[in-house]
Amino acid sequence: MAQVIYLNGKYVSKEDAQISVYDHGFLYGDGIFEGIRIYNGNIFKSREHLDRLYDSAKSIMLDIPLKQSEMQEVLNETIRRNELRDGYIRLVVSRGPGDLGLDPRRSPKANIIIIVEQLSIYPEEAYINGLKTVSVSTRRNVPDALNPKIKSLNYLNNILVKIQANLAGVGEAIMLNSQGYVAEGSSDNIFIIKRGVIFTPPCYCGALEGITRAAIIEISDKLGYKVKEEPFTLHDVYVADEVFFTGTAAEVIAVREVDARTIGEGKAGPITMNLLKEFRKLVEIDGVKVYE
Ligand code: PMP
């Protein structure tokens, strides 16, 4: 089955999926996006992803030329045409082609792109043994500049973090905010566990309002774990019993080492494993059904 990409109302091949070099998404990172998963023919948390997309669009005053219900339909159709039951969806809305100036008024028509792909992610071994990670010097965007709640195409902040992670030879890094509190990973939210209590930074600390993060908070509540959204520092991470990241692509992935400090037993801890197990149960049954 050849891959089909949605581009502004048309379903085209990868080769034909082309947009203008004047697109302000390309020239300036002016646009927004979502990364979504499909499990077993169901789009996981589809409404939440589209809500976040439309909220990001409203915040940056980008008119998406489709209603949210129409976007849902297009998403379903793109998946059907790719005959994919399990995979990853990248939904991008850019400001569209304009001139070389910044002014978004010169980009009257947004580009909408949907790419559906197989997902290659961490090997199963990493979910059991955990990742090594480091903290980096690059700070999270402050909310009074580019607000980290906006899932914009401007990911340079995160890319700088990724470069530091690469230089340290690790797959994910921990970003602090400008006050020195832990914010998140380059593309994941972070949780720590101490004496059975689960902590995650509140979004005002610079965390994206992650959809996996919200699902994990809900699962933790259901399982009877206490969850606290409160600021914490690297020290708290170093001395935590368990640390894990959450994200659409990474799901729930344990951390075994932070800045050369071993976390807990140096592998995924029991609460992290429990949450991963419950998360994987949930994704199989939850979501918008694309196939009968
Ligand atoms: N933080 C950042 C910066 C991200 O890019 C992502 C991935 N979308 C996340 C957190 C995790 O969010 P979600 O669970 O919605 O994928």
mmCIF file of C-alpha atoms and ligand atoms in Angstrom:
data_model
loop_
_atom_site.group_PDB
_atom_site.id
_atom_site.type_symbol
_atom_site.label_atom_id
_atom_site.label_comp_id
_atom_site.label_asym_id
_atom_site.label_seq_id
_atom_site.Cartn_x
_atom_site.Cartn_y
_atom_site.Cartn_z
ATOM 1 C CA MET A 1 0.000 0.000 0.000
ATOM 2 C CA ALA A 2 1.605 3.277 -1.141
ATOM 3 C CA GLN A 3 1.621 6.077 1.382
ATOM 4 C CA VAL A 4 -1.016 8.780 0.839
ATOM 5 C CA ILE A 5 -0.610 12.298 2.191
ATOM 6 C CA TYR A 6 -3.423 14.794 2.691
ATOM 7 C CA LEU A 7 -2.531 18.198 1.279
ATOM 8 C CA ASN A 8 -5.143 20.971 1.208
ATOM 9 C CA GLY A 9 -8.119 18.838 0.232
ATOM 10 C CA LYS A 10 -6.233 16.399 -1.981
ATOM 11 C CA TYR A 11 -4.793 12.962 -1.309
ATOM 12 C CA VAL A 12 -1.410 12.773 -2.994
ATOM 13 C CA SER A 13 1.706 10.590 -3.079
ATOM 14 C CA LYS A 14 4.767 11.465 -0.999
ATOM 15 C CA GLU A 15 6.509 12.716 -4.177
ATOM 16 C CA ASP A 16 3.589 14.992 -5.042
ATOM 17 C CA ALA A 17 3.189 16.359 -1.516
ATOM 18 C CA GLN A 18 4.932 19.663 -2.155
ATOM 19 C CA ILE A 19 4.392 23.182 -0.875
ATOM 20 C CA SER A 20 5.828 26.584 -1.690
ATOM 21 C CA VAL A 21 9.249 27.676 -0.421
ATOM 22 C CA TYR A 22 7.403 30.902 0.503
ATOM 23 C CA ASP A 23 5.360 29.033 3.101
ATOM 24 C CA HIS A 24 5.806 30.843 6.397
ATOM 25 C CA GLY A 25 5.925 27.526 8.220
ATOM 26 C CA PHE A 26 9.189 26.930 6.349
ATOM 27 C CA LEU A 27 10.478 30.523 6.397
ATOM 28 C CA TYR A 28 9.607 31.356 10.012
ATOM 29 C CA GLY A 29 8.254 28.317 11.847
ATOM 30 C CA ASP A 30 4.883 30.079 11.623
ATOM 31 C CA GLY A 31 2.326 27.359 12.152
ATOM 32 C CA ILE A 32 1.188 24.642 14.498
ATOM 33 C CA PHE A 33 1.118 20.876 14.608
ATOM 34 C CA GLU A 34 0.010 17.751 16.423
ATOM 35 C CA GLY A 35 1.505 14.286 16.735
ATOM 36 C CA ILE A 36 -1.236 11.696 17.193
ATOM 37 C CA ARG A 37 -1.247 7.908 17.543
ATOM 38 C CA ILE A 38 -3.559 5.343 16.095
ATOM 39 C CA TYR A 39 -3.795 2.086 18.016
ATOM 40 C CA ASN A 40 -5.764 -0.877 16.799
ATOM 41 C CA GLY A 41 -7.748 1.277 14.368
ATOM 42 C CA ASN A 42 -8.666 3.898 16.991
ATOM 43 C CA ILE A 43 -7.277 7.433 17.072
ATOM 44 C CA PHE A 44 -6.159 7.902 20.666
ATOM 45 C CA LYS A 45 -7.509 11.113 22.269
ATOM 46 C CA SER A 46 -8.465 12.526 18.894
ATOM 47 C CA ARG A 47 -10.703 15.272 20.325
ATOM 48 C CA GLU A 48 -8.022 16.349 22.803
ATOM 49 C CA HIS A 49 -5.436 16.630 20.026
ATOM 50 C CA LEU A 50 -7.785 18.610 17.796
ATOM 51 C CA ASP A 51 -8.797 20.832 20.730
ATOM 52 C CA ARG A 52 -5.132 21.599 21.376
ATOM 53 C CA LEU A 53 -4.533 22.255 17.656
ATOM 54 C CA TYR A 54 -7.458 24.683 17.445
ATOM 55 C CA ASP A 55 -6.414 26.365 20.713
ATOM 56 C CA SER A 56 -2.866 26.823 19.367
ATOM 57 C CA ALA A 57 -4.348 28.252 16.141
ATOM 58 C CA LYS A 58 -6.538 30.692 18.056
ATOM 59 C CA SER A 59 -3.627 31.837 20.178
ATOM 60 C CA ILE A 60 -1.455 32.675 17.148
ATOM 61 C CA MET A 61 -4.463 33.990 15.140
ATOM 62 C CA LEU A 62 -4.161 31.364 12.434
ATOM 63 C CA ASP A 63 -7.387 30.600 10.565
ATOM 64 C CA ILE A 64 -7.693 26.888 9.904
ATOM 65 C CA PRO A 65 -9.834 26.595 6.779
ATOM 66 C CA LEU A 66 -11.656 23.517 8.146
ATOM 67 C CA LYS A 67 -14.062 23.228 11.052
ATOM 68 C CA GLN A 68 -12.907 20.872 13.796
ATOM 69 C CA SER A 69 -15.528 18.284 12.782
ATOM 70 C CA GLU A 70 -14.331 18.466 9.172
ATOM 71 C CA MET A 71 -10.737 18.043 10.335
ATOM 72 C CA GLN A 72 -11.768 14.899 12.221
ATOM 73 C CA GLU A 73 -13.329 13.503 9.035
ATOM 74 C CA VAL A 74 -10.230 14.299 6.966
ATOM 75 C CA LEU A 75 -8.060 12.649 9.607
ATOM 76 C CA ASN A 76 -10.189 9.495 9.490
ATOM 77 C CA GLU A 77 -10.156 9.426 5.695
ATOM 78 C CA THR A 78 -6.365 9.852 5.497
ATOM 79 C CA ILE A 79 -5.918 6.908 7.848
ATOM 80 C CA ARG A 80 -8.386 4.782 5.862
ATOM 81 C CA ARG A 81 -6.629 5.555 2.588
ATOM 82 C CA ASN A 82 -3.316 4.486 4.131
ATOM 83 C CA GLU A 83 -4.954 1.311 5.472
ATOM 84 C CA LEU A 84 -3.138 1.812 8.740
ATOM 85 C CA ARG A 85 -4.362 0.389 12.056
ATOM 86 C CA ASP A 86 -1.331 1.258 14.157
ATOM 87 C CA GLY A 87 0.856 4.245 13.530
ATOM 88 C CA TYR A 88 1.627 7.894 13.955
ATOM 89 C CA ILE A 89 -0.155 10.886 12.446
ATOM 90 C CA ARG A 90 1.511 14.253 11.904
ATOM 91 C CA LEU A 91 -1.026 17.019 11.402
ATOM 92 C CA VAL A 92 0.499 20.348 10.351
ATOM 93 C CA VAL A 93 -1.188 23.672 9.704
ATOM 94 C CA SER A 94 1.193 26.347 8.495
ATOM 95 C CA ARG A 95 0.430 30.026 7.896
ATOM 96 C CA GLY A 96 0.787 29.280 4.188
ATOM 97 C CA PRO A 97 2.625 31.008 1.367
ATOM 98 C CA GLY A 98 3.293 34.734 1.694
ATOM 99 C CA ASP A 99 6.113 37.065 0.788
ATOM 100 C CA LEU A 100 9.529 37.358 2.430
ATOM 101 C CA GLY A 101 8.252 39.731 5.115
ATOM 102 C CA LEU A 102 6.989 38.490 8.477
ATOM 103 C CA ASP A 103 3.498 39.916 8.128
ATOM 104 C CA PRO A 104 0.964 37.075 8.359
ATOM 105 C CA ARG A 105 -1.635 39.226 6.562
ATOM 106 C CA ARG A 106 0.318 38.437 3.391
ATOM 107 C CA SER A 107 -0.299 34.704 3.897
ATOM 108 C CA PRO A 108 -4.062 34.524 3.368
ATOM 109 C CA LYS A 109 -4.358 30.742 3.019
ATOM 110 C CA ALA A 110 -3.061 28.192 5.510
ATOM 111 C CA ASN A 111 -1.594 24.903 4.321
ATOM 112 C CA ILE A 112 -2.990 21.738 5.894
ATOM 113 C CA ILE A 113 -0.905 18.591 5.738
ATOM 114 C CA ILE A 114 -1.560 15.174 7.234
ATOM 115 C CA ILE A 115 1.109 12.496 7.135
ATOM 116 C CA VAL A 116 0.369 9.004 8.406
ATOM 117 C CA GLU A 117 3.250 6.648 9.015
ATOM 118 C CA GLN A 118 4.413 3.519 10.717
ATOM 119 C CA LEU A 119 6.083 4.440 13.950
ATOM 120 C CA SER A 120 9.593 3.455 14.906
ATOM 121 C CA ILE A 121 10.198 4.175 18.521
ATOM 122 C CA TYR A 122 12.260 2.915 21.452
ATOM 123 C CA PRO A 123 12.862 -0.853 21.530
ATOM 124 C CA GLU A 124 10.859 -2.774 24.152
ATOM 125 C CA GLU A 125 14.101 -3.239 26.118
ATOM 126 C CA ALA A 126 14.196 0.531 26.792
ATOM 127 C CA TYR A 127 10.772 0.393 28.492
ATOM 128 C CA ILE A 128 12.121 -2.194 30.922
ATOM 129 C CA ASN A 129 15.664 -0.931 31.466
ATOM 130 C CA GLY A 130 14.915 2.786 31.203
ATOM 131 C CA LEU A 131 16.780 5.585 29.426
ATOM 132 C CA LYS A 132 19.875 7.453 30.440
ATOM 133 C CA THR A 133 19.287 11.174 30.405
ATOM 134 C CA VAL A 134 21.006 14.464 31.244
ATOM 135 C CA SER A 135 19.891 17.959 32.154
ATOM 136 C CA VAL A 136 20.886 20.630 29.655
ATOM 137 C CA SER A 137 21.742 24.320 29.798
ATOM 138 C CA THR A 138 19.107 25.352 27.236
ATOM 139 C CA ARG A 139 16.099 26.730 29.135
ATOM 140 C CA ARG A 140 12.448 26.330 28.197
ATOM 141 C CA ASN A 141 10.810 29.261 26.369
ATOM 142 C CA VAL A 142 9.276 31.615 28.885
ATOM 143 C CA PRO A 143 5.484 31.991 28.711
ATOM 144 C CA ASP A 144 5.758 35.725 28.027
ATOM 145 C CA ALA A 145 7.754 34.996 24.856
ATOM 146 C CA LEU A 146 6.600 31.999 22.801
ATOM 147 C CA ASN A 147 4.277 30.303 25.266
ATOM 148 C CA PRO A 148 5.189 26.611 25.623
ATOM 149 C CA LYS A 149 1.475 25.771 25.669
ATOM 150 C CA ILE A 150 1.338 26.630 21.964
ATOM 151 C CA LYS A 151 2.354 23.594 19.957
ATOM 152 C CA SER A 152 3.946 25.726 17.283
ATOM 153 C CA LEU A 153 6.183 24.753 14.378
ATOM 154 C CA ASN A 154 8.939 26.738 16.040
ATOM 155 C CA TYR A 155 10.743 23.887 17.799
ATOM 156 C CA LEU A 156 14.204 25.408 17.779
ATOM 157 C CA ASN A 157 14.217 25.559 21.584
ATOM 158 C CA ASN A 158 13.567 21.816 21.672
ATOM 159 C CA ILE A 159 16.040 21.115 18.877
ATOM 160 C CA LEU A 160 18.815 22.867 20.820
ATOM 161 C CA VAL A 161 17.975 20.548 23.722
ATOM 162 C CA LYS A 162 18.088 17.540 21.404
ATOM 163 C CA ILE A 163 21.531 18.625 20.150
ATOM 164 C CA GLN A 164 22.770 18.731 23.751
ATOM 165 C CA ALA A 165 21.258 15.286 24.358
ATOM 166 C CA ASN A 166 23.011 13.974 21.235
ATOM 167 C CA LEU A 167 26.347 15.417 22.365
ATOM 168 C CA ALA A 168 25.895 13.682 25.708
ATOM 169 C CA GLY A 169 25.048 10.425 23.915
ATOM 170 C CA VAL A 170 21.539 10.111 25.387
ATOM 171 C CA GLY A 171 18.119 9.893 23.747
ATOM 172 C CA GLU A 172 16.221 12.466 25.795
ATOM 173 C CA ALA A 173 17.205 15.386 28.021
ATOM 174 C CA ILE A 174 15.673 17.363 30.867
ATOM 175 C CA MET A 175 14.977 21.047 30.320
ATOM 176 C CA LEU A 176 14.653 23.506 33.174
ATOM 177 C CA ASN A 177 12.759 26.778 33.062
ATOM 178 C CA SER A 178 14.456 30.122 33.573
ATOM 179 C CA GLN A 179 13.832 29.902 37.337
ATOM 180 C CA GLY A 180 15.684 26.609 37.584
ATOM 181 C CA TYR A 181 12.617 24.392 38.012
ATOM 182 C CA VAL A 182 12.225 21.289 35.896
ATOM 183 C CA ALA A 183 10.004 21.919 32.844
ATOM 184 C CA GLU A 184 10.004 18.858 30.543
ATOM 185 C CA GLY A 185 12.021 16.846 28.036
ATOM 186 C CA SER A 186 12.760 17.943 24.453
ATOM 187 C CA SER A 187 9.495 16.358 23.319
ATOM 188 C CA ASP A 188 8.046 14.640 26.393
ATOM 189 C CA ASN A 189 6.588 15.526 29.758
ATOM 190 C CA ILE A 190 8.388 14.390 32.899
ATOM 191 C CA PHE A 191 7.181 12.691 36.083
ATOM 192 C CA ILE A 192 9.033 11.716 39.248
ATOM 193 C CA ILE A 193 7.930 9.407 42.046
ATOM 194 C CA LYS A 194 8.988 9.710 45.681
ATOM 195 C CA ARG A 195 7.672 7.487 48.489
ATOM 196 C CA GLY A 196 4.712 6.425 46.364
ATOM 197 C CA VAL A 197 3.639 9.972 45.410
ATOM 198 C CA ILE A 198 3.764 10.989 41.749
ATOM 199 C CA PHE A 199 4.881 14.528 40.850
ATOM 200 C CA THR A 200 4.817 16.368 37.534
ATOM 201 C CA PRO A 201 5.581 20.044 36.856
ATOM 202 C CA PRO A 202 2.530 22.257 36.420
ATOM 203 C CA CYS A 203 2.197 23.707 32.912
ATOM 204 C CA TYR A 204 3.153 27.179 34.178
ATOM 205 C CA CYS A 205 6.653 25.738 34.776
ATOM 206 C CA GLY A 206 7.029 25.414 31.008
ATOM 207 C CA ALA A 207 5.488 22.032 30.276
ATOM 208 C CA LEU A 208 3.298 21.424 27.257
ATOM 209 C CA GLU A 209 -0.195 20.341 28.280
ATOM 210 C CA GLY A 210 0.661 16.841 27.172
ATOM 211 C CA ILE A 211 -2.179 14.525 26.282
ATOM 212 C CA THR A 212 -0.276 11.466 27.474
ATOM 213 C CA ARG A 213 0.513 13.433 30.653
ATOM 214 C CA ALA A 214 -3.219 13.980 31.227
ATOM 215 C CA ALA A 215 -3.973 10.302 30.521
ATOM 216 C CA ILE A 216 -1.295 9.222 33.034
ATOM 217 C CA ILE A 217 -2.686 11.560 35.699
ATOM 218 C CA GLU A 218 -6.134 10.028 35.113
ATOM 219 C CA ILE A 219 -4.788 6.463 35.249
ATOM 220 C CA SER A 220 -2.818 7.252 38.426
ATOM 221 C CA ASP A 221 -5.979 8.589 40.076
ATOM 222 C CA LYS A 222 -7.879 5.463 39.081
ATOM 223 C CA LEU A 223 -5.145 3.216 40.472
ATOM 224 C CA GLY A 224 -5.216 5.167 43.727
ATOM 225 C CA TYR A 225 -1.822 6.886 43.440
ATOM 226 C CA LYS A 226 -1.542 10.412 44.738
ATOM 227 C CA VAL A 227 -0.514 12.858 41.975
ATOM 228 C CA LYS A 228 0.792 16.343 42.693
ATOM 229 C CA GLU A 229 1.306 18.985 40.037
ATOM 230 C CA GLU A 230 3.934 21.122 41.700
ATOM 231 C CA PRO A 231 7.288 22.677 40.800
ATOM 232 C CA PHE A 232 10.409 20.639 41.556
ATOM 233 C CA THR A 233 14.140 20.921 40.957
ATOM 234 C CA LEU A 234 16.867 18.686 39.577
ATOM 235 C CA HIS A 235 17.738 17.658 43.119
ATOM 236 C CA ASP A 236 14.264 16.129 43.456
ATOM 237 C CA VAL A 237 14.829 14.246 40.201
ATOM 238 C CA TYR A 238 18.201 12.905 41.365
ATOM 239 C CA VAL A 239 16.771 11.545 44.612
ATOM 240 C CA ALA A 240 13.484 10.259 43.158
ATOM 241 C CA ASP A 241 12.624 6.566 43.446
ATOM 242 C CA GLU A 242 11.368 6.535 39.851
ATOM 243 C CA VAL A 243 11.466 8.951 36.912
ATOM 244 C CA PHE A 244 9.671 8.636 33.588
ATOM 245 C CA PHE A 245 8.778 10.621 30.465
ATOM 246 C CA THR A 246 5.418 10.638 28.714
ATOM 247 C CA GLY A 247 4.558 11.533 25.148
ATOM 248 C CA THR A 248 2.500 10.392 22.192
ATOM 249 C CA ALA A 249 5.473 8.740 20.515
ATOM 250 C CA ALA A 250 7.375 7.600 23.626
ATOM 251 C CA GLU A 251 4.269 6.572 25.631
ATOM 252 C CA VAL A 252 5.536 5.982 29.203
ATOM 253 C CA ILE A 253 9.285 5.467 29.262
ATOM 254 C CA ALA A 254 11.332 5.035 32.407
ATOM 255 C CA VAL A 255 14.580 6.871 33.148
ATOM 256 C CA ARG A 256 17.382 4.913 34.790
ATOM 257 C CA GLU A 257 20.026 7.612 35.068
ATOM 258 C CA VAL A 258 20.040 11.425 35.283
ATOM 259 C CA ASP A 259 23.354 13.341 35.129
ATOM 260 C CA ALA A 260 25.201 10.150 36.159
ATOM 261 C CA ARG A 261 22.951 9.583 39.223
ATOM 262 C CA THR A 262 21.277 6.178 39.163
ATOM 263 C CA ILE A 263 17.525 6.428 39.683
ATOM 264 C CA GLY A 264 16.082 3.825 42.046
ATOM 265 C CA GLU A 265 17.240 0.366 41.062
ATOM 266 C CA GLY A 266 18.573 1.607 37.706
ATOM 267 C CA LYS A 267 15.639 0.244 35.695
ATOM 268 C CA ALA A 268 11.913 0.903 35.287
ATOM 269 C CA GLY A 269 10.361 0.986 38.753
ATOM 270 C CA PRO A 270 7.172 -0.824 39.799
ATOM 271 C CA ILE A 271 4.834 2.182 39.617
ATOM 272 C CA THR A 272 6.153 3.223 36.200
ATOM 273 C CA MET A 273 5.640 -0.330 34.920
ATOM 274 C CA ASN A 274 2.138 -0.396 36.334
ATOM 275 C CA LEU A 275 1.268 2.893 34.648
ATOM 276 C CA LEU A 276 2.718 1.708 31.330
ATOM 277 C CA LYS A 277 0.680 -1.498 31.556
ATOM 278 C CA GLU A 278 -2.551 0.386 32.253
ATOM 279 C CA PHE A 279 -1.746 2.948 29.549
ATOM 280 C CA ARG A 280 -1.291 0.184 26.967
ATOM 281 C CA LYS A 281 -4.619 -1.337 27.996
ATOM 282 C CA LEU A 282 -6.347 2.027 27.639
ATOM 283 C CA VAL A 283 -4.997 2.855 24.175
ATOM 284 C CA GLU A 284 -6.286 -0.421 22.756
ATOM 285 C CA ILE A 285 -9.882 0.393 23.630
ATOM 286 C CA ASP A 286 -10.126 4.189 23.823
ATOM 287 C CA GLY A 287 -10.401 6.612 20.935
ATOM 288 C CA VAL A 288 -12.223 7.509 17.726
ATOM 289 C CA LYS A 289 -12.877 4.354 15.714
ATOM 290 C CA VAL A 290 -11.724 4.667 12.121
ATOM 291 C CA TYR A 291 -12.436 1.078 11.084
ATOM 292 C CA GLU A 292 -15.343 -1.170 11.866
HETATM 293 N N1 PMP B 1 6.334 18.328 25.491
HETATM 294 C C1 PMP B 1 6.705 18.641 24.227
HETATM 295 C C2 PMP B 1 7.604 19.810 24.002
HETATM 296 C C3 PMP B 1 6.255 17.861 23.138
HETATM 297 O O1 PMP B 1 6.622 18.173 21.894
HETATM 298 C C4 PMP B 1 5.426 16.752 23.389
HETATM 299 C C5 PMP B 1 4.965 15.881 22.246
HETATM 300 N N2 PMP B 1 3.794 16.397 21.674
HETATM 301 C C6 PMP B 1 5.055 16.463 24.723
HETATM 302 C C7 PMP B 1 5.531 17.280 25.739
HETATM 303 C C8 PMP B 1 4.136 15.329 25.039
HETATM 304 O O2 PMP B 1 2.820 15.668 24.658
HETATM 305 P P1 PMP B 1 1.774 14.576 24.191
HETATM 306 O O3 PMP B 1 1.635 13.604 25.283
HETATM 307 O O4 PMP B 1 0.518 15.362 23.937
HETATM 308 O O5 PMP B 1 2.327 13.950 22.951
#
